[in-house]
PDB file of C-alpha atoms in Angstrom:
ATOM      1  CA  MET N  19       5.428   2.345 -10.375  1.00  0.00           C
ATOM      2  CA  ASP N  20       1.983   2.457 -11.954  1.00  0.00           C
ATOM      3  CA  GLU N  21      -0.513   5.070 -10.870  1.00  0.00           C
ATOM      4  CA  LEU N  22      -3.328   4.247  -8.485  1.00  0.00           C
ATOM      5  CA  GLU N  23      -6.545   3.211 -10.209  1.00  0.00           C
ATOM      6  CA  GLN N  24      -9.347   5.582  -9.326  1.00  0.00           C
ATOM      7  CA  ALA N  25     -12.948   4.403  -9.431  1.00  0.00           C
ATOM      8  CA  ALA N  26     -15.106   6.075 -12.051  1.00  0.00           C
ATOM      9  CA  GLN N  27     -18.006   8.096 -10.739  1.00  0.00           C
ATOM     10  CA  TRP N  28     -21.330   6.263 -11.044  1.00  0.00           C
ATOM     11  CA  ARG N  29     -23.690   7.571 -13.753  1.00  0.00           C
ATOM     12  CA  ALA N  30     -27.390   6.954 -14.334  1.00  0.00           C
ATOM     13  CA  GLU N  31     -26.667   4.982 -17.528  1.00  0.00           C
ATOM     14  CA  ASP N  32     -24.494   2.520 -15.572  1.00  0.00           C
ATOM     15  CA  ASP N  33     -25.981  -0.574 -13.982  1.00  0.00           C
ATOM     16  CA  GLU N  34     -27.510  -0.260 -10.535  1.00  0.00           C
ATOM     17  CA  PRO N  35     -25.765   2.166  -8.173  1.00  0.00           C
ATOM     18  CA  PRO N  36     -23.203   0.801  -5.743  1.00  0.00           C
ATOM     19  CA  GLY N  37     -24.057   0.242  -2.109  1.00  0.00           C
ATOM     20  CA  VAL N  38     -22.558   3.118  -0.138  1.00  0.00           C
ATOM     21  CA  TRP N  39     -21.547   2.997   3.524  1.00  0.00           C
ATOM     22  CA  LEU N  40     -20.453   6.194   5.275  1.00  0.00           C
ATOM     23  CA  TRP N  41     -18.517   6.866   8.462  1.00  0.00           C
ATOM     24  CA  ARG N  42     -18.857   9.988  10.555  1.00  0.00           C
ATOM     25  CA  ALA N  43     -15.958  12.383  10.065  1.00  0.00           C
ATOM     26  CA  GLY N  44     -12.896  11.122  11.897  1.00  0.00           C
ATOM     27  CA  LYS N  45     -14.585   7.847  12.917  1.00  0.00           C
ATOM     28  CA  GLY N  46     -13.730   5.659   9.912  1.00  0.00           C
ATOM     29  CA  PRO N  47     -10.746   3.426   9.229  1.00  0.00           C
ATOM     30  CA  ALA N  48      -7.535   4.732   7.693  1.00  0.00           C
ATOM     31  CA  LEU N  49      -5.372   3.721   4.726  1.00  0.00           C
ATOM     32  CA  HIS N  50      -1.933   4.619   3.520  1.00  0.00           C
ATOM     33  CA  VAL N  51      -1.829   5.513  -0.181  1.00  0.00           C
ATOM     34  CA  ARG N  52       1.409   5.199  -2.185  1.00  0.00           C
ATOM     35  CA  ILE N  53       1.888   8.301  -4.340  1.00  0.00           C
ATOM     36  CA  ASP N  54       5.177   9.239  -6.021  1.00  0.00           C
ATOM     37  CA  GLY N  55       7.027   6.628  -3.962  1.00  0.00           C
ATOM     38  CA  ARG N  56       5.730   7.891  -0.597  1.00  0.00           C
ATOM     39  CA  TRP N  57       3.115   6.366   1.688  1.00  0.00           C
ATOM     40  CA  LEU N  58       0.636   9.122   2.549  1.00  0.00           C
ATOM     41  CA  PRO N  59      -2.027   8.857   5.263  1.00  0.00           C
ATOM     42  CA  SER N  60      -5.679   8.971   4.298  1.00  0.00           C
ATOM     43  CA  SER N  61      -8.970   8.873   6.162  1.00  0.00           C
ATOM     44  CA  VAL N  62     -11.728   6.657   4.783  1.00  0.00           C
ATOM     45  CA  LEU N  63     -15.018   8.481   4.246  1.00  0.00           C
ATOM     46  CA  ALA N  64     -17.015   5.796   2.440  1.00  0.00           C
ATOM     47  CA  ARG N  65     -17.005   2.243   1.097  1.00  0.00           C
ATOM     48  CA  LEU N  66     -18.675   1.556  -2.243  1.00  0.00           C
ATOM     49  CA  ALA N  67     -19.719  -2.013  -3.123  1.00  0.00           C
ATOM     50  CA  TYR N  68     -20.728  -2.678  -6.742  1.00  0.00           C
ATOM     51  CA  GLY N  69     -23.106  -5.419  -7.871  1.00  0.00           C
ATOM     52  CA  ASP N  70     -20.321  -7.190  -9.790  1.00  0.00           C
ATOM     53  CA  GLY N  71     -18.198  -7.564  -6.634  1.00  0.00           C
ATOM     54  CA  ARG N  72     -15.895  -4.583  -7.112  1.00  0.00           C
ATOM     55  CA  VAL N  73     -15.146  -2.411  -4.087  1.00  0.00           C
ATOM     56  CA  ALA N  74     -13.817   1.132  -3.816  1.00  0.00           C
ATOM     57  CA  TYR N  75     -12.954   3.417  -0.922  1.00  0.00           C
ATOM     58  CA  GLN N  76     -13.480   7.170  -0.896  1.00  0.00           C
ATOM     59  CA  VAL N  77     -10.665   8.768   1.087  1.00  0.00           C
ATOM     60  CA  VAL N  78      -9.147  12.112   1.982  1.00  0.00           C
ATOM     61  CA  VAL N  79      -5.415  11.915   1.237  1.00  0.00           C
ATOM     62  CA  THR N  80      -3.395  14.159   3.535  1.00  0.00           C
ATOM     63  CA  PRO N  81       0.019  15.025   2.115  1.00  0.00           C
ATOM     64  CA  PRO N  82       2.469  16.783   4.410  1.00  0.00           C
ATOM     65  CA  PRO N  83       2.649  19.431   5.692  1.00  0.00           C
ATOM     66  CA  SER N  84      -1.105  20.089   5.482  1.00  0.00           C
ATOM     67  CA  GLY N  85      -4.108  20.157   3.197  1.00  0.00           C
ATOM     68  CA  GLY N  86      -5.770  17.209   1.599  1.00  0.00           C
ATOM     69  CA  TYR N  87      -7.759  16.025  -1.378  1.00  0.00           C
ATOM     70  CA  GLU N  88     -10.521  13.514  -1.925  1.00  0.00           C
ATOM     71  CA  ARG N  89     -10.182  10.462  -4.187  1.00  0.00           C
ATOM     72  CA  THR N  90     -12.030   7.192  -4.703  1.00  0.00           C
ATOM     73  CA  TYR N  91      -9.736   4.216  -5.270  1.00  0.00           C
ATOM     74  CA  ARG N  92     -10.504   0.669  -6.367  1.00  0.00           C
ATOM     75  CA  TRP N  93      -9.723  -1.984  -3.752  1.00  0.00           C
ATOM     76  CA  PRO N  94      -7.441  -3.903  -3.568  1.00  0.00           C
ATOM     77  CA  GLN N  95      -4.328  -2.470  -5.205  1.00  0.00           C
ATOM     78  CA  LYS N  96      -1.313  -4.418  -3.988  1.00  0.00           C
ATOM     79  CA  GLY N  97       1.650  -2.205  -3.177  1.00  0.00           C
ATOM     80  CA  LYS N  98      -0.440   0.962  -3.577  1.00  0.00           C
ATOM     81  CA  LEU N  99      -3.032   0.863  -0.769  1.00  0.00           C
ATOM     82  CA  ARG N 100      -2.683  -0.604   2.702  1.00  0.00           C
ATOM     83  CA  PRO N 101      -4.880  -0.429   5.787  1.00  0.00           C
ATOM     84  CA  THR N 102      -3.353   1.374   8.747  1.00  0.00           C
ATOM     85  CA  SER N 103      -6.169   1.357  11.279  1.00  0.00           C
ATOM     86  CA  ARG N 104      -9.582  -0.159  11.806  1.00  0.00           C
ATOM     87  CA  THR N 105     -12.572   1.313  13.540  1.00  0.00           C
ATOM     88  CA  ASP N 106     -15.137   0.096  16.019  1.00  0.00           C
ATOM     89  CA  THR N 107     -17.606   2.659  14.705  1.00  0.00           C
ATOM     90  CA  PRO N 108     -20.021   0.990  12.278  1.00  0.00           C
ATOM     91  CA  ALA N 109     -20.616   2.563   8.891  1.00  0.00           C
ATOM     92  CA  ALA N 110     -24.156   3.547   7.916  1.00  0.00           C
ATOM     93  CA  ARG N 111     -25.531   2.217   4.614  1.00  0.00           C
ATOM     94  CA  VAL N 112     -27.012   5.186   2.820  1.00  0.00           C
ATOM     95  CA  ILE N 113     -27.789   4.005  -0.716  1.00  0.00           C
ATOM     96  CA  GLY N 114     -27.813   1.049  -3.061  1.00  0.00           C
ATOM     97  CA  PRO N 115     -27.784  -2.721  -2.666  1.00  0.00           C
ATOM     98  CA  ALA N 116     -26.353  -4.535   0.335  1.00  0.00           C
TER      99      ALA N 116
END
């Protein structure tokens, strides 16, 4: 299976910065991320919306038994990312276009 596509970090020489929405720790939605054939839980920290319509989610992937690492993945990626829970807590827009 192909690797997950990570979103490149925005740089000043790129077009306008993406819109960024943040959730308070533990209050955002959750995704499962398929890595090495296993679905791993992840907590969504932020949603990035680019002017050209692309979207990415910044998540903390939590592999068993403990620990975690942060990644930003392009959305959607069929068969590689899937939502597992929603949230009633609204995200706060902190930067960039709507």
